[in-house]
Tab-separated table of C-alpha atoms in Angstrom:
chain	number	residue	atom	x	y	z
A	1	MET	CA	13.520	16.450	-20.926
A	2	ASP	CA	15.867	19.534	-19.626
A	3	LYS	CA	12.786	21.283	-18.384
A	4	ILE	CA	11.862	17.911	-16.455
A	5	PHE	CA	15.329	17.231	-14.960
A	6	ASP	CA	15.212	21.071	-13.927
A	7	GLN	CA	12.437	20.260	-11.851
A	8	LEU	CA	14.274	17.393	-10.171
A	9	GLU	CA	16.860	19.519	-9.030
A	10	SER	CA	14.687	21.638	-7.152
A	11	LEU	CA	13.027	18.278	-5.499
A	12	ILE	CA	16.365	16.649	-4.365
A	13	ASP	CA	16.851	20.457	-2.198
A	14	ARG	CA	13.053	19.701	-1.112
A	15	TYR	CA	13.905	15.791	-0.429
A	16	ASN	CA	17.240	17.235	1.739
A	17	GLU	CA	15.106	19.633	3.668
A	18	LEU	CA	12.811	17.190	4.563
A	19	GLN	CA	14.963	14.725	6.055
A	20	GLU	CA	16.672	17.727	8.275
A	21	LEU	CA	12.986	18.786	8.950
A	22	MET	CA	12.206	14.830	10.134
A	23	SER	CA	15.289	15.558	11.832
A	24	ASP	CA	13.723	18.406	14.038
A	25	PRO	CA	13.171	17.401	18.095
A	26	GLU	CA	10.197	19.925	17.780
A	27	VAL	CA	8.827	17.987	14.707
A	28	ILE	CA	9.633	14.670	15.870
A	29	ASN	CA	6.891	15.575	18.683
A	30	ASP	CA	4.417	17.482	16.555
A	31	THR	CA	2.985	13.683	15.462
A	32	LYS	CA	0.206	15.498	12.456
A	33	ARG	CA	3.086	17.543	10.885
A	34	TYR	CA	5.868	14.690	11.335
A	35	MET	CA	3.184	12.158	9.499
A	36	LYS	CA	2.824	14.967	7.116
A	37	LEU	CA	6.260	15.683	6.088
A	38	SER	CA	6.717	11.496	6.207
A	39	LYS	CA	4.464	11.252	3.289
A	40	GLU	CA	5.879	13.751	1.485
A	41	GLU	CA	9.532	12.503	2.330
A	42	ALA	CA	7.877	8.729	0.754
A	43	ASP	CA	6.528	9.945	-2.495
A	44	MET	CA	9.734	11.558	-3.521
A	45	ARG	CA	12.254	8.631	-2.130
A	46	ASP	CA	12.454	6.545	-5.183
A	47	VAL	CA	12.351	9.013	-7.898
A	48	VAL	CA	14.967	11.104	-5.925
A	49	ALA	CA	17.291	8.047	-5.923
A	50	ALA	CA	16.606	7.336	-9.433
A	51	PHE	CA	17.661	10.833	-10.188
A	52	LYS	CA	20.556	10.455	-7.624
A	53	LYS	CA	21.733	7.206	-9.949
A	54	TYR	CA	21.681	9.523	-12.965
A	55	LYS	CA	23.640	12.169	-12.278
A	56	GLU	CA	26.370	9.319	-11.276
A	57	LEU	CA	25.820	7.642	-14.610
A	58	LYS	CA	26.553	11.130	-16.826
A	59	GLN	CA	29.454	11.778	-14.233
A	60	SER	CA	30.606	7.841	-15.178
A	61	ILE	CA	30.074	8.553	-19.148
A	62	SER	CA	31.819	12.137	-18.766
A	63	ASP	CA	35.247	10.201	-17.279
A	64	SER	CA	35.024	7.359	-19.631
A	65	ASP	CA	35.040	9.693	-22.543
A	66	GLU	CA	37.601	11.892	-20.466
A	67	ILE	CA	40.283	8.864	-20.279
A	68	LEU	CA	39.383	8.061	-24.231
A	69	ARG	CA	40.571	11.804	-25.337
A	70	GLU	CA	43.350	11.878	-22.939
A	71	THR	CA	44.977	8.181	-22.956
A	72	ASP	CA	46.917	6.447	-25.887
A	73	ASP	CA	47.222	3.507	-23.495
A	74	ALA	CA	45.318	0.002	-25.599
A	75	GLU	CA	44.270	-1.810	-21.990
A	76	MET	CA	42.770	1.676	-20.453
A	77	GLN	CA	40.841	2.404	-23.661
A	78	ALA	CA	39.449	-0.852	-24.204
A	79	MET	CA	38.396	-0.587	-20.060
A	80	ALA	CA	36.644	3.264	-20.604
A	81	LYS	CA	34.881	1.913	-23.435
A	82	ASP	CA	33.301	-1.070	-21.747
A	83	GLU	CA	32.539	1.153	-18.986
A	84	LEU	CA	31.153	4.173	-21.627
A	85	ASN	CA	28.616	1.582	-23.300
A	86	SER	CA	27.630	-0.151	-19.545
A	87	SER	CA	26.987	3.201	-18.646
A	88	LYS	CA	24.901	4.879	-21.649
A	89	GLU	CA	22.841	1.195	-21.233
A	90	GLU	CA	22.090	1.835	-17.981
A	91	LEU	CA	21.497	5.244	-18.167
A	92	GLU	CA	18.595	4.589	-20.474
A	93	LYS	CA	16.195	2.572	-18.239
A	94	VAL	CA	17.172	4.895	-15.690
A	95	GLU	CA	15.744	7.473	-17.794
A	96	HIS	CA	12.547	5.701	-18.408
A	97	GLU	CA	12.124	4.715	-14.632
A	98	ILE	CA	12.352	8.655	-13.653
A	99	THR	CA	10.047	9.343	-16.270
A	100	LEU	CA	7.388	7.065	-14.833
A	101	LEU	CA	8.366	7.774	-10.803
A	102	MET	CA	7.819	11.786	-11.867
A	103	LEU	CA	3.960	11.417	-13.189
A	104	PRO	CA	2.009	13.124	-10.437
A	105	LYS	CA	0.396	10.599	-8.459
A	106	ASP	CA	-3.428	10.425	-7.867
A	107	PRO	CA	-3.804	10.383	-3.669
A	108	ASN	CA	-6.728	8.173	-4.641
A	109	ASP	CA	-4.980	5.210	-6.494
A	110	ASP	CA	-5.354	3.144	-3.303
A	111	LYS	CA	-8.381	3.324	-2.592
A	112	ASN	CA	-11.552	1.048	-2.589
A	113	ILE	CA	-14.233	2.592	-4.761
A	114	ILE	CA	-18.224	2.829	-4.488
A	115	MET	CA	-19.510	2.538	-8.359
A	116	GLU	CA	-22.884	3.908	-9.295
A	117	ILE	CA	-24.283	2.274	-12.388
A	118	ARG	CA	-27.861	4.020	-13.313
A	119	GLY	CA	-30.397	3.210	-16.492
A	120	ALA	CA	-30.161	6.304	-18.421
A	121	ALA	CA	-31.534	6.633	-21.529
A	122	GLY	CA	-33.432	3.703	-23.189
A	123	GLY	CA	-36.164	2.527	-21.029
A	124	ASP	CA	-36.221	-1.520	-19.559
A	125	GLU	CA	-32.902	-1.970	-21.952
A	126	ALA	CA	-30.799	0.932	-20.418
A	127	SER	CA	-31.793	-0.954	-17.135
A	128	LEU	CA	-30.861	-4.404	-18.855
A	129	PHE	CA	-27.743	-2.750	-19.930
A	130	ALA	CA	-27.224	-1.030	-16.516
A	131	ALA	CA	-27.431	-5.208	-15.399
A	132	ASP	CA	-24.719	-6.034	-17.746
A	133	LEU	CA	-22.280	-3.702	-16.766
A	134	LEU	CA	-23.009	-4.491	-13.097
A	135	SER	CA	-22.041	-8.407	-14.457
A	136	MET	CA	-18.941	-7.337	-16.489
A	137	TYR	CA	-17.399	-5.660	-13.358
A	138	SER	CA	-18.377	-8.291	-11.590
A	139	LYS	CA	-16.776	-9.983	-13.291
A	140	TYR	CA	-13.593	-8.174	-13.894
A	141	ALA	CA	-13.434	-7.484	-10.197
A	142	GLU	CA	-13.494	-11.543	-9.505
A	143	LYS	CA	-9.957	-11.663	-11.289
A	144	GLN	CA	-8.351	-8.888	-9.867
A	145	GLY	CA	-9.047	-10.905	-6.554
A	146	TRP	CA	-11.317	-7.678	-5.415
A	147	THR	CA	-14.573	-7.754	-2.827
A	148	PHE	CA	-17.535	-7.211	-4.557
A	149	GLU	CA	-20.848	-5.779	-2.491
A	150	ILE	CA	-23.895	-4.673	-3.610
A	151	ILE	CA	-25.142	-2.110	-1.362
A	152	ASP	CA	-27.903	-0.866	-2.672
A	153	GLU	CA	-29.655	-1.063	-5.710
A	154	ASN	CA	-33.846	-0.704	-7.367
A	155	ALA	CA	-34.289	-3.510	-9.370
A	156	THR	CA	-36.801	-3.037	-12.738
A	157	GLU	CA	-39.737	-5.618	-13.372
A	158	VAL	CA	-37.884	-6.366	-16.820
A	159	GLY	CA	-34.417	-7.978	-13.992
A	160	GLY	CA	-32.695	-4.715	-14.962
A	161	TYR	CA	-31.685	-2.216	-12.700
A	162	LYS	CA	-33.105	1.530	-12.461
A	163	ASP	CA	-29.757	1.790	-9.910
A	164	VAL	CA	-27.633	0.105	-8.332
A	165	ALA	CA	-24.941	0.655	-5.680
A	166	VAL	CA	-21.944	-1.577	-4.906
A	167	MET	CA	-18.688	-1.138	-2.847
A	168	ILE	CA	-15.183	-2.777	-4.368
A	169	THR	CA	-12.528	-3.525	-2.170
A	170	GLY	CA	-9.069	-4.710	-2.810
A	171	ASN	CA	-5.668	-3.711	-4.015
A	172	ARG	CA	-5.497	-0.313	-5.383
A	173	VAL	CA	-8.899	-0.067	-6.838
A	174	TYR	CA	-9.600	2.951	-7.950
A	175	SER	CA	-6.588	2.817	-9.871
A	176	LYS	CA	-7.768	1.057	-12.454
A	177	LEU	CA	-11.633	1.827	-12.512
A	178	LYS	CA	-11.210	5.303	-11.900
A	179	TYR	CA	-11.221	5.339	-15.834
A	180	GLU	CA	-15.154	4.085	-16.400
A	181	ASN	CA	-16.560	7.110	-15.520
A	182	GLY	CA	-19.036	8.436	-17.836
A	183	ALA	CA	-21.540	7.774	-19.568
A	184	HIS	CA	-21.597	4.128	-21.574
A	185	ARG	CA	-23.918	3.153	-24.656
A	186	VAL	CA	-24.977	0.560	-26.616
A	187	GLN	CA	-26.430	-0.378	-29.596
A	188	ARG	CA	-28.230	-3.744	-30.294
A	189	ILE	CA	-31.728	-5.992	-30.926
A	190	PRO	CA	-33.275	-5.616	-27.251
A	191	ALA	CA	-35.105	-8.812	-26.487
A	192	THR	CA	-38.631	-6.936	-26.773
A	193	GLU	CA	-38.019	-5.796	-30.330
A	194	SER	CA	-40.370	-8.107	-32.738
A	195	ALA	CA	-38.839	-6.363	-36.022
A	196	GLY	CA	-34.665	-6.504	-35.181
A	197	ARG	CA	-34.286	-3.331	-35.344
A	198	VAL	CA	-30.633	-1.867	-33.557
A	199	HIS	CA	-31.663	0.281	-30.660
A	200	THR	CA	-29.100	2.658	-28.612
A	201	SER	CA	-29.440	2.665	-24.601
A	202	THR	CA	-27.161	4.422	-22.281
A	203	ALA	CA	-26.212	3.958	-18.484
A	204	THR	CA	-24.071	6.271	-16.151
A	205	VAL	CA	-21.157	4.429	-14.528
A	206	ALA	CA	-20.182	6.570	-11.613
A	207	ILE	CA	-16.593	6.133	-9.712
A	208	MET	CA	-16.330	7.208	-5.939
A	209	PRO	CA	-13.392	6.743	-3.748
A	210	GLU	CA	-14.459	5.089	-0.533
A	211	TYR	CA	-13.229	7.959	2.073
A	212	ASP	CA	-12.993	7.336	5.516
A	213	GLU	CA	-13.312	9.755	8.519
A	214	VAL	CA	-10.070	10.975	8.663
A	215	ASP	CA	-10.347	12.357	4.905
A	216	VAL	CA	-13.244	13.531	5.000
A	217	ASP	CA	-14.830	15.578	8.139
A	218	ILE	CA	-18.206	16.426	7.884
A	219	ASP	CA	-20.375	18.075	10.653
A	220	PRO	CA	-22.524	15.956	11.991
A	221	LYS	CA	-24.634	18.806	12.187
A	222	ASP	CA	-25.338	19.037	8.135
A	223	ILE	CA	-26.647	15.885	8.676
A	224	ARG	CA	-30.533	14.947	8.935
A	225	THR	CA	-31.074	11.123	9.590
A	226	ASP	CA	-34.577	9.638	9.425
A	227	VAL	CA	-35.640	6.185	9.961
A	228	TYR	CA	-38.569	3.996	9.204
A	229	ARG	CA	-39.625	0.423	8.005
A	230	SER	CA	-38.045	-1.588	5.338
A	231	SER	CA	-40.274	-2.220	2.266
A	232	GLY	CA	-39.554	-5.511	-0.369
A	233	ALA	CA	-37.883	-8.574	-0.707
A	234	GLY	CA	-36.586	-9.811	2.588
A	235	GLY	CA	-38.695	-12.222	4.738
A	236	GLN	CA	-40.150	-11.601	8.206
A	237	HIS	CA	-37.923	-9.837	9.549
A	238	ILE	CA	-38.104	-6.687	6.904
A	239	ASN	CA	-41.081	-3.899	7.765
A	240	LYS	CA	-41.057	-5.102	11.869
A	241	THR	CA	-38.771	-2.303	13.154
A	242	SER	CA	-37.791	1.069	11.434
A	243	SER	CA	-34.507	-0.309	10.183
A	244	ALA	CA	-34.112	1.404	7.393
A	245	VAL	CA	-32.109	4.661	7.006
A	246	ARG	CA	-32.076	8.382	5.240
A	247	MET	CA	-29.177	10.570	5.129
A	248	THR	CA	-29.090	13.875	3.780
A	249	HIS	CA	-26.291	16.382	4.028
A	250	LEU	CA	-28.158	19.338	4.124
A	251	PRO	CA	-25.619	21.815	2.137
A	252	THR	CA	-25.333	19.651	-1.058
A	253	GLY	CA	-28.714	18.417	-0.771
A	254	ILE	CA	-27.241	14.748	-1.439
A	255	VAL	CA	-29.856	11.848	-0.171
A	256	VAL	CA	-28.308	8.326	0.921
A	257	ALA	CA	-30.741	5.564	1.370
A	258	MET	CA	-30.134	2.236	2.749
A	259	GLN	CA	-31.934	-0.208	3.413
A	260	ASP	CA	-30.579	-3.474	2.704
A	261	GLN	CA	-29.120	-4.392	5.523
A	262	ARG	CA	-30.266	-6.189	8.707
A	263	SER	CA	-30.375	-3.741	11.184
A	264	GLN	CA	-30.559	-0.060	11.218
A	265	GLN	CA	-27.023	0.266	13.022
A	266	GLN	CA	-25.858	-1.493	10.108
A	267	ASN	CA	-27.872	0.746	7.455
A	268	ARG	CA	-26.600	3.414	9.321
A	269	GLU	CA	-22.788	2.663	8.784
A	270	LYS	CA	-23.596	1.838	5.121
A	271	ALA	CA	-25.279	5.120	4.287
A	272	MET	CA	-22.420	7.137	5.750
A	273	GLN	CA	-20.450	5.354	4.256
A	274	ILE	CA	-21.551	6.405	0.819
A	275	LEU	CA	-22.610	9.646	2.070
A	276	ARG	CA	-19.147	10.464	2.682
A	277	SER	CA	-17.939	9.778	-0.806
A	278	ARG	CA	-20.472	11.063	-2.118
A	279	VAL	CA	-19.930	14.559	-0.747
A	280	TYR	CA	-16.439	14.338	-0.816
A	281	ASP	CA	-17.305	13.497	-5.308
A	282	TYR	CA	-19.225	16.138	-5.405
A	283	TYR	CA	-16.952	18.825	-3.823
A	284	GLU	CA	-13.963	17.452	-5.547
A	285	SER	CA	-16.203	17.521	-9.085
A	286	GLU	CA	-16.223	21.189	-8.804
A	287	ASN	CA	-12.850	21.243	-8.719
A	288	GLN	CA	-12.045	18.935	-11.574
A	289	SER	CA	-14.111	20.798	-13.511
A	290	GLU	CA	-11.649	23.657	-13.132
A	291	TYR	CA	-8.600	21.625	-13.051
A	292	ASP	CA	-9.573	19.754	-16.478
A	293	GLU	CA	-10.493	22.627	-17.730
A	294	LYS	CA	-7.035	24.304	-17.214
A	295	ARG	CA	-5.099	21.097	-18.219
A	296	LYS	CA	-7.578	20.139	-21.157
A	297	SER	CA	-6.652	16.245	-20.598
A	298	ALA	CA	-8.812	13.871	-22.751
A	299	VAL	CA	-8.949	11.273	-20.017
A	300	GLY	CA	-9.357	11.561	-16.296
A	301	THR	CA	-12.273	10.866	-13.810
A	302	GLY	CA	-14.196	12.784	-17.170
A	303	ASP	CA	-17.331	14.482	-16.793
A	304	ARG	CA	-20.188	11.766	-16.554
A	305	SER	CA	-22.272	12.930	-19.070
A	306	GLU	CA	-19.800	12.305	-21.773
A	307	ARG	CA	-20.234	9.548	-24.015
A	308	ILE	CA	-16.478	7.321	-23.060
A	309	ARG	CA	-17.528	4.455	-24.833
A	310	THR	CA	-19.900	2.335	-27.467
A	311	TYR	CA	-20.754	-1.652	-27.037
A	312	ASN	CA	-21.565	-2.358	-30.809
A	313	TYR	CA	-23.305	-6.440	-29.887
A	314	PRO	CA	-23.968	-6.449	-33.964
A	315	GLN	CA	-20.295	-5.981	-34.985
A	316	ASN	CA	-19.029	-7.404	-31.314
A	317	ARG	CA	-16.978	-4.727	-31.152
A	318	VAL	CA	-16.277	-1.636	-28.080
A	319	THR	CA	-15.245	1.251	-28.596
A	320	ASP	CA	-13.408	3.646	-26.396
A	321	HIS	CA	-14.365	7.036	-27.890
A	322	ARG	CA	-11.084	8.653	-25.635
A	323	ILE	CA	-8.619	7.406	-27.289
A	324	GLY	CA	-9.705	6.006	-30.292
A	325	LEU	CA	-9.518	2.127	-29.283
A	326	SER	CA	-11.752	-0.426	-30.998
A	327	LEU	CA	-11.855	-3.568	-29.645
A	328	ASN	CA	-14.031	-6.306	-31.737
A	329	LYS	CA	-14.000	-8.530	-28.726
A	330	LEU	CA	-17.402	-7.723	-26.733
A	331	ASP	CA	-18.187	-10.813	-26.058
A	332	ARG	CA	-14.767	-11.528	-23.808
A	333	ILE	CA	-14.655	-7.754	-22.440
A	334	MET	CA	-18.682	-8.495	-21.218
A	335	ASN	CA	-17.149	-11.667	-19.944
A	336	GLY	CA	-14.443	-9.066	-17.386
A	337	ASP	CA	-11.880	-8.540	-19.753
A	338	LEU	CA	-11.474	-5.369	-19.392
A	339	ASP	CA	-7.054	-5.147	-18.646
A	340	GLU	CA	-6.385	-4.013	-22.825
A	341	ILE	CA	-8.723	-1.513	-22.485
A	342	ILE	CA	-8.025	-0.074	-18.981
A	343	ASP	CA	-4.360	-0.524	-20.102
A	344	ALA	CA	-4.561	1.413	-22.942
A	345	LEU	CA	-6.540	4.234	-21.131
A	346	VAL	CA	-3.532	4.556	-17.817
A	347	VAL	CA	-0.791	4.341	-20.970
A	348	PHE	CA	-2.626	7.529	-22.614
A	349	ASP	CA	-3.572	8.530	-19.344
A	350	GLN	CA	0.409	8.473	-18.333
A	351	THR	CA	1.824	10.006	-22.071
A	352	GLN	CA	-0.568	13.140	-21.416
A	353	LYS	CA	0.834	13.724	-17.698
A	354	LEU	CA	4.458	13.848	-18.966
A	355	GLU	CA	3.613	15.593	-22.293
A	356	GLN	CA	2.229	18.712	-19.272
A	357	ILE	CA	5.315	17.910	-17.450
A	358	GLN	CA	7.550	18.626	-20.302
A	359	SER	CA	6.017	21.866	-21.449
A	360	GLY	CA	5.963	23.047	-17.876
A	361	GLU	CA	2.161	22.843	-17.139
A	362	THR	CA	2.534	20.653	-14.417
A	363	LYS	CA	4.930	20.432	-11.773
A	364	LEU	CA	6.143	17.086	-9.709
A	365	PHE	CA	5.023	17.752	-6.572
């Protein structure tokens, strides 16, 4: 813990510096800089307050120890012992609070997400599993009080999805669903399997924070936009106008096509929403790969080709391979009861980050 508290001493110096800067008229007049410093100060505020409390308690313990050593007065000794025990008990709580507060914050945790689910290896069965995952996340979102909206889909004839994209909005969506990023494997007997053999199929899940124009600055010159007539189900309105939109981000080659909305303008807005997230995710994935290589973390937003979880239907078991967690509750999990898995992943991730701080690999801020 000594390394941790050494870092906190320097954090207080920075916090005091920030408060001085924020009272500087020159900084106050520079709105952009002031907002940036305000956010940094706000991110530090709770941990600085907790560390100040920690130092007060350490001083109180030292004072009580000194009284016990230097006085023979029975009443003074009794009061000092009570104060000592109370301070030690409170110190434990404050130390635990600090360890949680000091963990590096993910700046995306408060964001909504765009989730893309794709049937991968396994043909029709993979597309059906993609639909099952979509249903699982829809039910989980409902339990969390989030809004779940399908914004793009490519259905298969058997009732599954080749790929489907959804927007999930609500309180701290990314903080809980970011761990779902990766390859999900299913083991079960397909409905079309006459011999009763268990087949293995996979679907991939991609989780991208929703970014707005402030977060992601894409040069309009880097986007090629094509419009065309929508096709498929949709009644008389569809096909009559060129309402479908295809956007291509030229530097990365990322393409987003949108035709599910009623008007071209709505399709443009949705397409741009997805494009921003995909482009940012593209560049972030490159940076994340470098970062993950350095920190060798077992849990994170992960490589999408990595098999992260297996759903074994015959044994009613779900196994998360990153943390070695197996639960014989597949039926409940597919019904949206994901809390136990997600909570375990959050705790594991926090533990990993804390170990990195203690070893000096990671700085607090």
